[in-house]
Structure formats: structure tokens, C-alpha cells
Short mmCIF file of C-alpha atoms in Angstrom, two decimals:
data_model
loop_
_atom_site.label_atom_id
_atom_site.label_comp_id
_atom_site.label_asym_id
_atom_site.label_seq_id
_atom_site.Cartn_x
_atom_site.Cartn_y
_atom_site.Cartn_z
CA MET A 58 30.11 34.38 36.12
CA ASN A 59 30.21 33.99 39.92
CA THR A 60 33.96 33.35 40.28
CA PRO A 61 35.82 36.14 42.10
CA ARG A 62 37.06 38.77 39.69
CA THR A 63 38.38 42.28 39.99
CA VAL A 64 39.62 44.94 37.62
CA ARG A 65 43.35 44.15 37.73
CA GLY A 66 45.52 46.89 39.12
CA ARG A 67 42.66 49.25 39.97
CA LEU A 68 41.62 50.18 43.50
CA LEU A 69 39.23 52.59 45.18
CA LEU A 70 40.75 54.73 47.92
CA THR A 71 38.63 56.91 50.24
CA LEU A 72 40.53 59.55 52.18
CA LYS A 73 39.36 60.99 55.48
CA LEU A 74 37.74 64.40 55.74
CA GLY A 75 40.18 67.18 54.90
CA GLU A 76 42.70 64.87 53.20
CA MET A 77 41.58 65.13 49.55
CA PRO A 78 44.27 66.95 47.52
CA GLU A 79 43.19 69.81 45.26
CA HIS A 80 45.23 68.82 42.21
CA VAL A 81 43.67 65.38 41.45
CA PRO A 82 41.25 65.81 38.51
CA GLY A 83 37.82 64.23 38.21
CA TRP A 84 37.20 61.10 36.14
CA ARG A 85 34.77 62.87 33.81
CA ALA A 86 37.24 65.69 33.29
CA CYS A 87 39.76 63.11 32.06
CA THR A 88 37.42 60.99 29.95
CA HIS A 89 35.32 63.78 28.46
CA HIS A 90 37.47 66.90 28.51
CA GLY A 91 41.05 65.70 28.02
CA ALA A 92 42.43 66.40 31.50
CA GLU A 93 45.53 64.39 32.45
CA MET A 94 45.25 61.86 35.27
CA ALA A 95 47.35 62.67 38.32
CA GLU A 96 50.62 60.79 38.79
CA ARG A 97 50.82 61.60 42.49
CA ILE A 98 48.30 61.92 45.33
CA ASP A 99 49.87 63.25 48.52
CA GLY A 100 53.55 63.52 47.62
CA GLY A 101 54.22 61.39 50.68
CA VAL A 102 53.46 58.01 52.20
CA ILE A 103 50.46 57.16 49.99
CA ASP A 104 52.51 57.73 46.83
CA ARG A 105 55.47 55.78 48.23
CA LEU A 106 53.29 52.76 49.02
CA LEU A 107 51.57 52.88 45.64
CA ARG A 108 54.89 52.99 43.79
CA HIS A 109 56.57 50.41 46.01
CA HIS A 110 53.83 47.79 45.63
CA GLY A 111 52.38 48.75 42.25
CA GLY A 112 54.95 50.72 40.27
CA ALA A 113 53.67 53.85 38.51
CA LEU A 114 50.24 55.19 39.40
CA ARG A 115 47.47 57.23 37.85
CA ALA A 116 44.68 58.70 39.97
CA VAL A 117 41.38 60.54 39.47
CA ARG A 118 38.54 61.62 41.72
CA LEU A 119 35.76 59.14 41.01
CA HIS A 120 32.80 61.51 41.38
CA SER A 121 31.90 64.93 40.07
CA ALA A 122 30.55 67.57 42.43
CA ARG A 123 26.82 68.14 42.45
CA GLN A 124 27.35 71.85 41.87
CA PRO A 125 28.84 72.79 38.47
CA ARG A 126 31.72 75.20 38.20
CA SER A 127 29.33 77.87 36.93
CA ALA A 128 27.50 77.73 40.28
CA ARG A 129 30.59 77.64 42.48
CA ALA A 130 33.84 78.66 40.86
CA VAL A 131 36.27 76.83 43.13
CA PRO A 132 38.59 73.88 42.42
CA GLY A 133 36.71 70.63 41.89
CA ALA A 134 37.92 68.95 45.09
CA TYR A 135 36.43 71.81 47.11
CA ARG A 136 33.18 72.21 45.19
CA PHE A 137 31.52 69.25 46.92
CA ASP A 138 28.86 70.16 49.47
CA GLU A 139 28.51 68.95 53.06
CA VAL A 140 26.38 65.92 52.19
CA GLU A 141 28.88 64.80 49.56
CA GLN A 142 31.74 65.24 52.02
CA ILE A 143 30.15 63.47 54.99
CA SER A 144 28.78 60.55 52.95
CA GLY A 145 32.25 60.03 51.50
CA VAL A 146 31.52 60.38 47.77
CA ALA A 147 33.62 63.58 47.63
CA ARG A 148 36.67 61.72 48.92
CA VAL A 149 36.89 58.66 46.65
CA LEU A 150 39.92 58.21 44.38
CA ARG A 151 40.14 55.70 41.56
CA VAL A 152 43.77 54.58 41.39
CA GLN A 153 45.39 52.49 38.66
CA VAL A 154 48.80 50.90 39.35
CA ARG A 155 51.08 49.39 36.75
CA ASP A 156 51.84 46.09 38.50
CA PRO A 157 48.76 44.32 39.95
CA ALA A 158 50.81 41.53 41.54
CA GLY A 159 51.40 43.56 44.69
CA MET A 160 47.75 44.49 45.16
CA PRO A 161 47.03 42.39 48.32
CA ALA A 162 50.01 43.87 50.20
CA LEU A 163 49.20 47.34 48.87
CA LEU A 164 45.60 47.21 50.09
CA GLN A 165 46.71 46.07 53.53
CA ALA A 166 49.37 48.78 53.81
CA LEU A 167 47.05 51.58 52.67
CA ALA A 168 44.30 50.47 55.08
CA GLU A 169 46.69 51.07 58.01
CA LEU A 170 47.36 54.72 57.14
CA PRO A 171 45.69 57.29 59.43
CA MET A 172 44.53 59.49 56.52
CA VAL A 173 42.79 56.56 54.75
CA GLU A 174 39.15 55.87 55.58
CA ARG A 175 38.77 52.76 53.42
CA VAL A 176 40.43 51.04 50.50
CA THR A 177 39.19 48.19 48.34
CA ALA A 178 39.95 46.35 45.14
CA ASN A 179 37.69 47.31 42.25
CA HIS A 180 35.43 44.26 42.12
CA LEU A 181 33.23 43.27 39.21
CA SER A 182 29.50 43.04 39.77
CA HIS A 183 27.09 40.97 37.71
CA ALA A 184 23.49 40.84 36.52
CA PRO A 185 21.89 38.40 36.70
CA PHE A 186 23.63 37.02 39.79
CA ALA A 187 23.18 33.41 38.66
CA ASP A 188 20.80 31.39 36.53
CA ALA A 189 17.15 31.79 37.49
CA PRO A 190 15.44 29.54 34.95
CA GLY A 191 11.84 30.07 33.96
CA THR A 192 9.48 27.30 33.03
CA VAL A 193 9.29 26.00 29.48
CA ALA A 194 6.37 28.10 28.37
CA ASP A 195 5.00 29.90 25.34
CA LEU A 196 5.54 33.63 25.63
CA ARG A 197 2.34 34.24 23.65
CA THR A 198 -0.02 32.06 25.66
CA LEU A 199 1.31 31.97 29.21
CA ASP A 200 -1.17 33.53 31.65
CA HIS A 201 0.45 36.57 33.27
CA THR A 202 -2.59 37.87 35.13
CA TRP A 203 -1.39 36.34 38.42
CA VAL A 204 1.47 38.84 38.57
CA ARG A 205 -0.83 41.86 38.61
CA GLN A 206 -3.44 40.17 40.76
CA CYS A 207 -1.18 38.92 43.55
CA ALA A 208 0.46 42.34 43.97
CA ARG A 209 -2.80 44.26 43.30
CA ILE A 210 -0.95 46.53 40.89
CA ASP A 211 -3.93 47.51 38.73
CA GLU A 212 -6.00 48.41 41.80
CA ALA A 213 -3.07 50.44 43.11
CA LEU A 214 -2.80 52.36 39.83
CA ARG A 215 -6.47 53.25 40.02
CA TYR A 216 -5.89 54.50 43.58
CA GLU A 217 -2.70 56.42 42.68
CA GLY A 218 -1.72 56.79 39.03
CA GLY A 219 1.75 58.17 39.63
CA ASP A 220 3.20 61.65 39.26
CA PRO A 221 5.42 62.47 36.24
CA ALA A 222 7.52 64.64 38.57
CA VAL A 223 8.50 61.51 40.51
CA VAL A 224 11.31 59.87 38.56
CA LEU A 225 12.66 56.34 38.85
CA GLY A 226 16.32 55.70 38.19
CA LEU A 227 17.41 52.41 36.62
CA ALA A 228 21.06 51.46 37.15
CA ASP A 229 21.52 48.43 34.89
CA THR A 230 22.65 47.33 31.42
CA GLY A 231 20.82 50.26 29.84
CA VAL A 232 17.55 50.06 27.96
CA SER A 233 16.39 49.45 24.40
CA LEU A 234 16.08 53.12 23.46
CA THR A 235 13.81 52.55 20.46
CA HIS A 236 11.55 49.86 21.96
CA VAL A 237 7.88 50.53 21.22
CA GLU A 238 7.04 50.11 24.91
CA LEU A 239 9.79 52.41 26.21
CA ALA A 240 10.94 55.02 23.69
CA SER A 241 8.38 57.66 24.65
CA ARG A 242 8.63 56.89 28.37
CA LEU A 243 12.34 57.54 28.93
CA ARG A 244 14.10 60.60 30.29
CA ALA A 245 17.60 61.38 29.03
CA GLY A 246 20.06 58.88 30.49
CA PHE A 247 23.77 58.15 30.16
CA ASP A 248 26.46 55.45 30.13
CA SER A 249 29.22 55.09 32.76
CA VAL A 250 30.77 51.80 31.52
CA ASP A 251 34.55 52.06 31.17
CA LEU A 252 36.12 48.59 31.00
CA ASP A 253 39.37 47.32 29.49
CA PRO A 254 39.52 43.66 28.34
CA GLU A 255 43.17 43.50 29.44
CA THR A 256 42.23 44.24 33.07
CA VAL A 257 39.23 41.88 33.36
CA GLY A 258 40.84 38.57 32.46
CA GLY A 259 38.46 35.64 32.21
CA VAL A 260 35.56 37.84 31.15
CA THR A 261 34.81 38.13 27.44
CA LEU A 262 33.49 41.63 26.88
CA VAL A 263 31.35 42.37 23.84
CA GLY A 264 29.73 45.47 22.38
CA ASP A 265 30.53 48.94 23.68
CA TYR A 266 32.59 48.67 26.85
CA ARG A 267 35.17 51.47 26.58
CA ARG A 268 33.32 54.67 25.79
CA ALA A 269 31.32 56.05 28.70
CA GLY A 270 28.91 58.57 27.18
CA GLU A 271 25.36 59.82 27.00
CA ARG A 272 23.62 56.89 25.27
CA PRO A 273 22.53 54.03 27.61
CA GLN A 274 21.76 51.49 24.88
CA ASP A 275 21.11 47.98 26.24
CA GLU A 276 23.22 45.19 24.73
CA VAL A 277 22.07 42.45 27.12
CA GLY A 278 18.30 42.71 27.59
CA HIS A 279 18.44 42.73 31.39
CA GLY A 280 17.89 46.45 31.85
CA SER A 281 15.16 46.54 29.21
CA GLY A 282 13.34 43.79 31.11
CA CYS A 283 13.49 45.81 34.34
CA ALA A 284 12.40 48.98 32.53
CA GLY A 285 9.37 47.28 30.99
CA ILE A 286 8.07 46.17 34.39
CA MET A 287 8.23 49.74 35.64
CA ALA A 288 7.39 51.88 32.64
CA ALA A 289 5.99 49.97 29.61
CA LEU A 290 3.21 51.60 27.65
CA GLY A 291 1.22 48.36 27.66
CA LYS A 292 1.05 47.70 23.92
CA GLY A 293 2.09 44.04 24.04
CA MET A 294 2.48 43.49 27.76
CA PRO A 295 0.95 44.86 30.97
CA PRO A 296 1.57 48.59 31.40
CA GLY A 297 4.34 49.66 33.72
CA ALA A 298 3.57 49.37 37.42
CA ALA A 299 4.89 52.89 38.08
CA GLY A 300 2.05 54.51 36.14
CA ALA A 301 2.83 58.06 35.02
CA CYS A 302 6.15 58.29 36.89
CA GLY A 303 9.23 59.03 34.82
CA LEU A 304 12.23 56.75 34.18
CA THR A 305 15.88 57.73 33.80
CA PRO A 306 18.17 54.87 32.67
CA VAL A 307 21.92 54.68 33.30
CA ARG A 308 24.09 51.98 31.79
CA VAL A 309 26.44 50.91 34.59
CA LEU A 310 26.90 47.32 33.34
CA GLY A 311 28.45 46.36 30.04
CA ALA A 312 27.90 43.14 28.10
CA ALA A 313 29.92 39.95 28.51
CA LEU A 314 29.50 36.38 27.30
CA GLY A 315 28.29 33.95 29.96
CA PRO A 316 27.64 30.18 29.76
CA GLY A 317 26.43 29.13 26.34
CA ASP A 318 27.51 32.54 25.00
CA LYS A 319 24.45 34.11 26.58
CA ARG A 320 25.00 37.78 27.22
CA VAL A 321 25.12 38.94 30.83
CA GLY A 322 25.78 42.28 32.45
CA VAL A 323 29.11 43.01 34.09
CA GLY A 324 30.37 46.23 35.63
CA ALA A 325 33.16 47.53 37.82
CA LEU A 326 32.25 49.02 41.20
CA ASP A 327 33.67 52.40 40.20
CA ASN A 328 31.55 52.50 37.02
CA ILE A 329 28.45 51.57 39.01
CA ASP A 330 29.05 54.06 41.81
CA ALA A 331 29.86 56.89 39.38
CA GLY A 332 26.63 56.20 37.51
CA MET A 333 24.65 56.04 40.74
CA LYS A 334 26.07 59.35 42.00
CA ARG A 335 25.15 61.16 38.79
CA LEU A 336 21.69 59.58 38.80
CA ILE A 337 21.09 60.86 42.34
CA ASP A 338 22.26 64.32 41.36
CA LEU A 339 19.74 64.32 38.51
CA GLY A 340 17.01 64.23 41.17
CA VAL A 341 15.54 60.74 40.85
CA LYS A 342 13.39 59.66 43.81
CA VAL A 343 13.69 55.86 43.51
CA ILE A 344 16.56 53.74 42.15
CA ASN A 345 16.25 50.10 41.11
CA MET A 346 19.47 48.08 41.49
CA SER A 347 19.16 44.58 40.02
CA PHE A 348 22.84 43.67 40.32
CA GLY A 349 25.06 42.49 43.12
CA THR A 350 28.37 41.36 44.54
CA PRO A 351 28.29 38.36 46.92
CA GLU A 352 29.84 38.71 50.35
CA SER A 353 31.75 35.48 49.70
CA MET A 354 33.70 37.33 47.00
CA LEU A 355 35.10 39.80 49.53
CA ASP A 356 37.87 39.46 52.08
CA ALA A 357 36.56 39.26 55.65
CA ASP A 358 37.80 42.74 56.57
CA ALA A 359 37.13 44.38 53.18
CA PRO A 360 34.72 47.33 52.94
CA ARG A 361 31.25 46.51 51.67
CA PRO A 362 30.66 47.62 48.05
CA HIS A 363 28.64 50.78 47.36
CA GLU A 364 28.58 51.99 50.99
CA GLU A 365 29.42 55.60 50.20
CA VAL A 366 27.01 56.08 47.31
CA VAL A 367 24.22 54.38 49.28
CA ARG A 368 24.85 56.74 52.22
CA TYR A 369 24.76 59.64 49.78
CA ALA A 370 21.47 58.48 48.23
CA LEU A 371 19.81 58.04 51.60
CA ALA A 372 20.98 61.47 52.73
CA ARG A 373 19.36 62.94 49.61
CA GLY A 374 16.06 61.19 50.40
CA VAL A 375 16.31 58.63 47.59
CA ILE A 376 14.48 55.31 48.00
CA LEU A 377 16.77 52.39 47.14
CA VAL A 378 15.50 49.00 45.96
CA ALA A 379 17.78 46.02 45.19
CA ALA A 380 17.39 42.41 44.11
CA SER A 381 18.44 39.95 46.83
CA GLY A 382 20.20 37.50 44.47
CA ASN A 383 19.51 34.22 42.67
CA SER A 384 21.66 31.73 44.58
CA GLY A 385 18.79 30.11 46.49
CA LEU A 386 21.03 30.26 49.56
CA SER A 387 21.00 32.26 52.75
CA GLU A 388 23.69 34.84 52.00
CA ARG A 389 24.24 38.52 51.45
CA TYR A 390 24.74 40.38 48.20
CA PHE A 391 25.61 44.05 48.01
CA PRO A 392 24.01 46.56 47.64
CA ALA A 393 20.89 44.61 48.76
CA ALA A 394 22.31 43.91 52.23
CA LEU A 395 23.35 47.49 53.01
CA PRO A 396 21.35 49.38 55.66
CA GLY A 397 18.56 51.49 54.22
CA VAL A 398 18.24 49.44 51.02
CA ILE A 399 14.96 47.57 50.37
CA ALA A 400 16.09 44.02 49.49
CA VAL A 401 13.59 42.07 47.37
CA GLY A 402 13.22 38.33 46.88
CA ALA A 403 11.12 36.53 44.28
CA ILE A 404 7.89 34.53 44.42
CA GLU A 405 6.34 32.35 41.74
CA ARG A 406 2.80 31.61 40.65
CA GLY A 407 1.83 29.69 43.80
CA LEU A 408 2.75 32.76 45.92
CA GLY A 409 5.60 30.93 47.58
CA PRO A 410 9.27 31.94 47.36
CA ALA A 411 11.03 30.90 44.16
CA SER A 412 13.67 28.23 44.66
CA PHE A 413 16.40 30.52 43.33
CA SER A 414 15.58 33.49 45.58
CA THR A 415 18.48 34.41 47.88
CA ARG A 416 17.41 34.53 51.52
CA GLY A 417 18.52 36.36 54.62
CA GLY A 418 17.43 38.55 57.50
CA HIS A 419 18.02 41.65 55.39
CA VAL A 420 15.33 40.70 52.82
CA ALA A 421 12.30 42.98 53.28
CA LEU A 422 9.68 41.21 51.14
CA CYS A 423 9.13 39.33 47.90
CA ALA A 424 7.49 40.18 44.57
CA PRO A 425 6.68 38.21 41.38
CA GLY A 426 9.91 37.01 39.81
CA ARG A 427 9.32 33.95 37.63
CA ASP A 428 8.22 33.97 33.98
CA ILE A 429 7.54 37.69 33.89
CA ARG A 430 6.47 38.97 30.46
CA THR A 431 8.46 42.11 29.77
CA CYS A 432 10.56 43.95 27.20
CA GLY A 433 13.61 42.48 25.52
CA ILE A 434 16.17 44.31 23.42
CA SER A 435 13.66 43.87 20.63
CA GLY A 436 10.23 42.41 21.19
CA TYR A 437 9.44 40.66 24.46
CA GLN A 438 10.91 38.05 26.78
CA LEU A 439 9.96 35.80 29.68
CA ALA A 440 12.29 36.85 32.49
CA SER A 441 12.95 35.10 35.79
CA GLY A 442 15.01 36.18 38.79
CA THR A 443 15.01 38.54 41.72
CA SER A 444 16.26 41.06 39.16
CA PHE A 445 12.69 41.22 37.86
CA ALA A 446 11.01 41.09 41.27
CA ALA A 447 12.82 44.24 42.45
CA PRO A 448 11.37 46.52 39.71
CA HIS A 449 7.84 45.68 40.88
CA VAL A 450 8.76 47.01 44.33
CA ALA A 451 10.64 50.00 42.90
CA ALA A 452 7.56 50.91 40.85
CA VAL A 453 5.32 50.73 43.91
CA CYS A 454 7.82 52.89 45.81
CA ALA A 455 7.41 55.48 43.04
CA LEU A 456 3.64 55.33 43.53
CA LEU A 457 4.15 55.76 47.28
CA ALA A 458 6.39 58.77 46.64
CA SER A 459 3.77 60.18 44.26
CA ARG A 460 1.07 59.76 46.88
CA ALA A 461 3.22 61.35 49.58
CA GLN A 462 4.07 64.26 47.31
CA ARG A 463 0.39 64.71 46.43
CA ARG A 464 -0.23 65.12 50.16
CA ALA A 465 2.81 67.37 50.67
CA GLN A 466 4.54 64.85 52.92
CA PRO A 467 8.13 63.55 52.81
CA LEU A 468 8.96 59.88 52.24
CA ASP A 469 12.39 58.26 52.50
CA SER A 470 13.77 54.77 51.99
CA VAL A 471 13.41 53.66 55.62
CA GLU A 472 9.75 54.80 55.76
CA ALA A 473 8.98 53.15 52.43
CA ARG A 474 10.51 49.87 53.64
CA ASP A 475 8.47 49.98 56.85
CA ILE A 476 5.25 50.56 54.88
CA LEU A 477 5.97 47.72 52.44
CA ILE A 478 6.72 45.32 55.30
CA ALA A 479 3.65 46.32 57.32
CA SER A 480 1.33 45.97 54.30
CA ALA A 481 2.75 42.75 52.80
CA ARG A 482 0.37 39.82 52.42
CA PRO A 483 1.35 36.39 53.81
CA PHE A 484 3.04 33.75 51.69
CA ALA A 485 0.73 30.99 50.48
CA VAL A 486 2.91 28.40 52.22
CA ALA A 487 3.74 28.15 55.90
CA GLY A 488 7.12 28.22 57.56
CA VAL A 489 8.89 30.55 55.13
CA THR A 490 12.06 32.11 56.60
CA GLY A 491 14.61 34.52 55.19
CA CYS A 492 12.26 35.91 52.55
CA GLY A 493 10.99 38.96 54.37
CA ALA A 494 7.53 39.90 55.61
CA GLY A 495 5.58 38.36 52.74
CA VAL A 496 4.34 39.31 49.28
CA LEU A 497 4.14 42.81 47.85
CA ASP A 498 0.63 44.31 48.07
CA ALA A 499 0.69 47.62 46.20
CA LEU A 500 -2.82 48.74 47.10
CA ALA A 501 -2.38 47.92 50.80
CA ALA A 502 0.92 49.83 50.81
CA LEU A 503 -0.73 52.96 49.43
CA ARG A 504 -3.55 52.71 51.94
CA ARG A 505 -1.04 52.21 54.74
CA LEU A 506 0.81 55.33 53.63
CA ASP A 507 -2.41 57.34 53.68
CA ALA A 508 -3.23 56.04 57.18
CA ASP A 509 0.27 56.93 58.40
CA ILE A 510 0.01 60.44 56.95
CA ASP A 511 -3.46 60.90 58.47
CA HIS A 512 -2.11 59.89 61.86
CA ARG A 513 0.90 62.18 61.50
CA LEU A 514 -1.31 65.14 60.64
CA ARG A 515 -3.66 64.43 63.55
CA GLU A 516 -0.69 64.29 65.89
CA GLU A 517 0.59 67.62 64.62
CA ASP A 518 -2.81 69.20 65.34
CA ARG A 519 -3.29 67.47 68.72
CA PRO A 520 -2.98 69.71 71.80
CA ALA A 521 0.18 69.05 73.76
CA ASP A 522 -1.73 67.83 76.83
CA GLU A 523 -3.92 65.34 74.92
CA PRO A 524 -2.60 61.73 74.91
CA ASP A 525 -1.64 59.91 71.72
CA ALA A 526 -4.64 57.76 70.73
CA LEU A 527 -2.40 54.97 69.42
CA ALA A 528 -0.28 54.96 72.58
CA VAL A 529 -3.43 54.74 74.77
CA ALA A 530 -4.77 51.90 72.66
#
């Protein structure tokens, strides 16, 4: 599942500010309300290049505006607010051409146009990134207490139980909607998967992959595993590390058959970004992203995946957490390597980095990621991978956001990352590089947040002519 693949004949085109044409409809308007896709964009050079290199074209705006038409009765292309415009999400077009053979030349030609900000092929992203095998162990008898103890999750939950108004977003393969651990814990989610087997050659899609809708049912088990770590009731596994915080799932990855016919998650960048944008607009505070695209899959001068939607999330104050990858190498996966994202590696029982954990200077810290007891599609599973380390950190970020909100203080992704790094405990082995600052310590992170807020409040009350105590020290 790691060989380079794209959605054939489909590209993502971001126009510069002021260049988005009014007449191009939104993707949801076409898929949900019967609007016709546009067969022209600018009536000029963009259309000529698209037809010359790719034959006929069909185009839609990828994202919907945050404000509905009832709130601002203007054409969709002009309903986007300033944050949507500046971040770029308002200016992304999803373009399908008839003949994919000319795609390399088309991408190069479009990138040279002055009205084009960026253009990229529509890559496929995967979860898990690669095999991250667990030990041969009995799900019923394996001791899982080390996971909670090393990260001090139970102590953290006694210190801060979480606020139901703080909502986690899960962008993944969906969740098991009727699972005994999850059914009563979930907010209404949705499904943005829209794949065509004819355009993803070499990938065998299974289940529901064509009908984006409002039911994020998991057909892989990956998303359910992440959800259990964050939000389980605790009936047959440890309770979710996010305490009382809410959880909104979005299915951005469909199901495909991997080696040995094991189901894996696969999703197109446009499906993922569209799901992320809507999730942000629903008001989630933290998003867990346990998927990725390796840098080696991209051309050297190609735009990095998810840049616009990550900028948009950060501008809205959303805390972003991503799994670093399971290659065991020093390399970059996206979105984990994008600025502002908290990249998470995995440790195992001995509190050293797992052999599969992808390394790099962008990794912030590590969390438990081998043989984690969590939810499956039905029942429970032992899950291994950075995919299952990241939800531990996302859950603690939700507790941090709850604590900050309880104290009427703001908290963004950069601040949360700094707190997690400053409060991490050392690895149990010496000489670790590329795995971040150490091991997640949930209780220490909450205490660090309180200390930072206390200092901030003291500074606000300090007379202008009195020196900063920390600076003097």
C-alpha cells in the first residue's frame, strides 16, 4: 500500500486571491443537490491548458463556505470569510480531466500561470502507513496497565476530567457506530469518501466508497481503534483518555484490501481535506489525524498535502495531532510534518521508541503505540502503530483545552505542542534521536498549563515598572 498512487485524471488547483470565478459550483452542491459541474473555469488560458493536455474538464469548488446561504445570501464563491480566503480553502478547485496521460505536463504548465497559487495531483493517503506488528499476545490476558501508568492518564483525569463542550474531531475510516464503548459517546458525524475504482488502479476498494453522506460507519477498524483510545466508556477496556470531552467522527478514508486481504484505509486528498474543513466548521477543538502521505511519494517541487486546510485549522484555533508514520525510518509524512501540527511517535512497554516509529526533527514526542487494547469494528483488538499513539496525545490536548477553558484562557496548537514538549518525561533508554522530547506525561502537561496560566495572569497584573520575575531569574 506504499507504492505511489494518485486518483487518475484528478487534480487540485488553488487560484490566487481574487481569481476564483463565481460560476463554479461547490462539490457538495453537485453531490447532494444535483448541481452540474462546471465545464469551464476562466474561459481563457486555464481552460485551454486543461483541454489541450487533458481533453474535456469538469470542475467544482472543493470546500463549502462556513456561512450558509441563509446567513449571507451571496453566490457561493463570495460567501467565504477572510480566514477562508487567506488560508486558501476558499480558492481550491477539484478538476477532473478526461485523459490522464497528459497530467505531468498539465501540472507543470498550470504551475507557471500567474493566477495559480498551487496545483497538485490528487494523491491517495493511507492508514496505517505500513505494517506495525504487535507481539503475539492474548487480548484477554495481556497487561495493559503500563499504557495508563507511563502516560499518567488516570491521574490526569482526576486532575481534569474533561469538558463536554470541548469536542475532539476524528478524521479516519469512521467509527463503529453501534459499538458498546462508543455509541453513546459520539456526536453526529459524516462521510466524505468519494472514490471511483476506475480512477484508483491497483487499489481494490471494498464496501461503501462512492456515496459521501452523513453516516461515518467504519469498515476497516482503524478509526474505531483511535476512537476507543479517546472516548471509550470503559466497559471492556480502559475508559477514553479524553474523559468527558465529546467526539465527532468523519469518514475520510474508505476501505481497500491490503496484503493478505487485510482491510486498510485509503482516501484521496480532496476527500480528506473536504472532511477536515467541515469538521473545523463544526467547531471541534482538537483533530486527530492518523493517516499520511510520505514525502518520497511527491515530486520535489510539488506542494505539500493538506497545507491549506491545516492553515485554516490553525487560524481557527484548532489543535492538530498527527501520527508520524510506521516506516521506522527518518522521513516526513504529511500532515504530521506540516508546521503547527503535533507529530507523535510510538513507544512500547519498555518506554523506548518502537522500532516501527517514523523519526525526524518534526516529531514532538511519543506515546504508547504497541499492543494497545481498544475497540474494533465489533469487540476489541490489539492495535499497534503511531496511528494509536497519536490519539493518546489528542485526548490529552482535549484535557488541556478543557483546563484552559475552565480558566477562561485561550489555547492553540503551538501552545499545546510547547506544553507537551516541556512536560514530557525522558525515554527509558539513552541516545534516542528523532523521536521528540520524550514520553507523553498527561498529568505533568496539565500542571505545566496551570503554571503557564498562573504566570500569564501575574504578568497581566504586574505594574509596568516591575521586572518580570522569570526574566530576572
